Coordinates of C-alpha atoms in Angstrom, one line a residue:
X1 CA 99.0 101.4 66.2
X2 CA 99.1 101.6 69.9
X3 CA 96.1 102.5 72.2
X4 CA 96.2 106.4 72.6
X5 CA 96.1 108.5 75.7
X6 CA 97.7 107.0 78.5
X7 CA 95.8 103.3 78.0
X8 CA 98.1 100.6 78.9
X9 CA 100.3 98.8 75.9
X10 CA 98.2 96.1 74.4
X11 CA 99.2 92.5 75.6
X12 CA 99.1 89.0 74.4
X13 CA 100.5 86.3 77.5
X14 CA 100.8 83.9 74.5
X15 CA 102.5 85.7 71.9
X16 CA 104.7 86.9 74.9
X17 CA 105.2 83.4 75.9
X18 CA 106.1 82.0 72.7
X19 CA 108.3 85.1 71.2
X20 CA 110.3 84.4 74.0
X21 CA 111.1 81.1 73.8
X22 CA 111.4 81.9 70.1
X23 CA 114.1 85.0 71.3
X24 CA 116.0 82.4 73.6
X25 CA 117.1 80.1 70.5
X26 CA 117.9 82.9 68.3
X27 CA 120.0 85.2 70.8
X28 CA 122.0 81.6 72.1
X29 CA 122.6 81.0 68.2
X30 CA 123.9 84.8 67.0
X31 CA 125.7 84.8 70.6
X32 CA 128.8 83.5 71.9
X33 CA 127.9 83.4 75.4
X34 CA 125.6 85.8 76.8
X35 CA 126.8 87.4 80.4
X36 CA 124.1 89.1 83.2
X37 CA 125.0 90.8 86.6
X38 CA 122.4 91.5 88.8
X39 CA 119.9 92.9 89.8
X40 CA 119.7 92.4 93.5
X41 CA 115.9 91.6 95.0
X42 CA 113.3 94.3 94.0
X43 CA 111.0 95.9 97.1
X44 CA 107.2 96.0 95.7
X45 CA 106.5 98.2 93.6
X46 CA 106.6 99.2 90.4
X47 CA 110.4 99.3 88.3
X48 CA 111.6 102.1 86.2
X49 CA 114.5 100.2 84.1
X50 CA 116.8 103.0 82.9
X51 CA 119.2 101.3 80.3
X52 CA 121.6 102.4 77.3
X53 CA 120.8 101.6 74.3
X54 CA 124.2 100.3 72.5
X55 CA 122.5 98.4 69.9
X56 CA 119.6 97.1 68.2
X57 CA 120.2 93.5 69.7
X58 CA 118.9 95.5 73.0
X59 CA 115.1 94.8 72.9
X60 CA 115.6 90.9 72.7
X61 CA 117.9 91.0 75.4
X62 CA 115.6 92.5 77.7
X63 CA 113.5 90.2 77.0
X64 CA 115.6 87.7 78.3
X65 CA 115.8 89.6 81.0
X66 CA 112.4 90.4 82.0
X67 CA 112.3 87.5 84.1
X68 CA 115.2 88.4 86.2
X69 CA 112.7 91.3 87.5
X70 CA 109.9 88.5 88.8
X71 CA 106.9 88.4 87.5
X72 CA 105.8 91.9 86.2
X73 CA 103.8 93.7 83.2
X74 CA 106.7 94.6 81.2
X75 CA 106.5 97.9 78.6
X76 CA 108.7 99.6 76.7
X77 CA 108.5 103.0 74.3
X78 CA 109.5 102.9 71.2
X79 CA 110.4 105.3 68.4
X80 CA 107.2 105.1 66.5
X81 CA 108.8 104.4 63.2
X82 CA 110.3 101.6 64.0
X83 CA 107.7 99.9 65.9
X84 CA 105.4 100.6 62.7
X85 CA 107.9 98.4 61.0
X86 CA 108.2 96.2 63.5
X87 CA 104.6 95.8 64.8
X88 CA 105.0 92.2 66.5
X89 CA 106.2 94.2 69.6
X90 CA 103.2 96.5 70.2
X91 CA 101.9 93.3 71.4
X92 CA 105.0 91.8 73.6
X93 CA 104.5 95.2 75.2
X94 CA 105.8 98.0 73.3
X95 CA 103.9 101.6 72.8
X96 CA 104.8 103.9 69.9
X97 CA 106.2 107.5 71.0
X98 CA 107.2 110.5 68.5
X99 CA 110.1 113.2 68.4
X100 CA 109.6 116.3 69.5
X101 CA 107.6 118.2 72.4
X102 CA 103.6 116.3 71.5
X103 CA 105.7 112.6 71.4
X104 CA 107.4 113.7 74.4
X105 CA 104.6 114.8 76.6
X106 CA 103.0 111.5 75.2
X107 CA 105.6 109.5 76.5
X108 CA 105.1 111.0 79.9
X109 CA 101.7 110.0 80.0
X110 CA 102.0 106.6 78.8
X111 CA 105.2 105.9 80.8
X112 CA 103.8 106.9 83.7
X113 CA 100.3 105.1 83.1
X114 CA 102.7 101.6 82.5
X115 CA 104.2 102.5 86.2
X116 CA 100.7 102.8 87.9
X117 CA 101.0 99.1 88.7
X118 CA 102.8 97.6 91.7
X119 CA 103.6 94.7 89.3
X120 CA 105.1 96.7 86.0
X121 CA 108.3 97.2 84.8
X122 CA 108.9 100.1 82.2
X123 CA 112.3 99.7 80.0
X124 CA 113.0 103.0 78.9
X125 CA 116.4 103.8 76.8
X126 CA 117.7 107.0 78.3
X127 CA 119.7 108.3 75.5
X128 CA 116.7 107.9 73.2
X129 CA 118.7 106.3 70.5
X130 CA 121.5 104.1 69.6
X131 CA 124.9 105.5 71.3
X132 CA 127.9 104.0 71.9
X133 CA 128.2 102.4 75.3
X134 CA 131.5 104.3 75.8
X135 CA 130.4 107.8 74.7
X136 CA 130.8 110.4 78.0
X137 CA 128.8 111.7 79.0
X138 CA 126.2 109.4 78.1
X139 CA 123.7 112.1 77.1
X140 CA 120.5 111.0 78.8
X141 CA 117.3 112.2 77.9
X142 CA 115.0 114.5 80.1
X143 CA 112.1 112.4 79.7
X144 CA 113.4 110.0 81.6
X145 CA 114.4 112.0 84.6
X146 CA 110.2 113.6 84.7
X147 CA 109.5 109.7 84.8
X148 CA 111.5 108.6 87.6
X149 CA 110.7 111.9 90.1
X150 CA 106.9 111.4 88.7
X151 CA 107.5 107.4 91.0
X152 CA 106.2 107.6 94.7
X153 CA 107.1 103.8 95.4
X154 CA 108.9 101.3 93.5
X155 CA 112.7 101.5 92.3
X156 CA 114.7 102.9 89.6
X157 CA 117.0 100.5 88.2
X158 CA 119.8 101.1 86.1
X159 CA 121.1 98.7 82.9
X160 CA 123.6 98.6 81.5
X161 CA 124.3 96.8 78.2
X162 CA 127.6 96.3 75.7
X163 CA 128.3 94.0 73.3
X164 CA 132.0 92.8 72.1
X165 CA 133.5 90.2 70.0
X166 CA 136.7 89.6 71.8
X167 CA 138.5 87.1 69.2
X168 CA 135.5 84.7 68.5
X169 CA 133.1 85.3 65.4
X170 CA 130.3 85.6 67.5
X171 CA 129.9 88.8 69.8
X172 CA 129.4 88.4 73.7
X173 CA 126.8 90.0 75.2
X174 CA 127.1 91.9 78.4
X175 CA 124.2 93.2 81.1
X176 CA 124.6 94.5 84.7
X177 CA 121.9 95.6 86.2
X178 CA 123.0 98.0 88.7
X179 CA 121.6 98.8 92.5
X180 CA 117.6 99.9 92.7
X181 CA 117.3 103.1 93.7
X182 CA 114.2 104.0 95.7
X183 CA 111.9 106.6 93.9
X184 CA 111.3 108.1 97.3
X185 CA 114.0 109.1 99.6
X186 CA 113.0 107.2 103.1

């Protein structure tokens, strides 16, 4: 399992390198056309991506998205569970957090050990779980509000993903990435 305290995920540039090309091939086969808005250019710093988290298709495409944010550290938490099961990801970037008040605190410490770099990019789902991209109100979770007013430089940058089949047999894929927001007020 992951690295405890707030050490930084565990990383392998080749596995990285490879899943990804691996990812593009599979997402471009399972998707009709896949559709990205955004984002503008980043200031330095490091970026707190605040996405939904409509499906579980969502990991793959922000990984096909990472590049979009230059070149960056990328990390992402995820429900411990599910990265036991699917273990491949600790090392594309991914650190294990738990429910409750213990996983939560963890979570603050990792998340904001993954944002002490100018060059990193933390993903973070903000409802915590799979919702509905049309549910209101969207039903954030506080953990990721403690992360962004813990940033003194860098941006906040809102995701948004949704997925729809329209008439083909093969679901379109839709991400807009809306503007950065400064983690410090000028």
């Amino acid at each position: 399992m992951s690295a405890g305290g707030g050490a930084p995920p565990r990383r392998s540039a080749l596995l990285l390198a490879l899943f990804s090309a691996y990812a593009r091939r599979y997402v471009a086969r399972h998707f009709h056309g896949v559709w990205v808005q955004g984002p503008a250019a980043l200031p330095p710093g490091p970026v707190l991506v605040v996405m939904n988290h409509p499906s579980w298709w969502d990991p793959l495409l922000g990984l096909l998205l990472a590049p979009r944010l230059g070149r960056r550290l990328h990390a992402a938490p995820w429900e411990a569970a599910a990265l036991a099961r699917y273990g491949l990801w600790e090392r594309l970037g991914a650190f294990a957090v738990r429910p409750g008040l213990e996983g939560t605190a963890r979570f603050l410490v990792r998340g904001r050990a993954a944002l002490a770099r100018d060059d990193a990019a933390l993903w973070v789902t903000a409802q915590g779980r799979f919702v509905d991209a049309r549910a209101r109100p969207p039903g954030l979770r506080p953990g990721v509000g403690h992360l962004a007013r813990a940033l003194d430089r860098g941006v906040v940058l809102p995701l948004a993903l949704e997925y729809a089949f329209w008439d083909e047999r093969l679901p379109e894929a839709f991400a807009r990435f809306g503007p950065p927001l400064p983690a410090r007020d000028p």
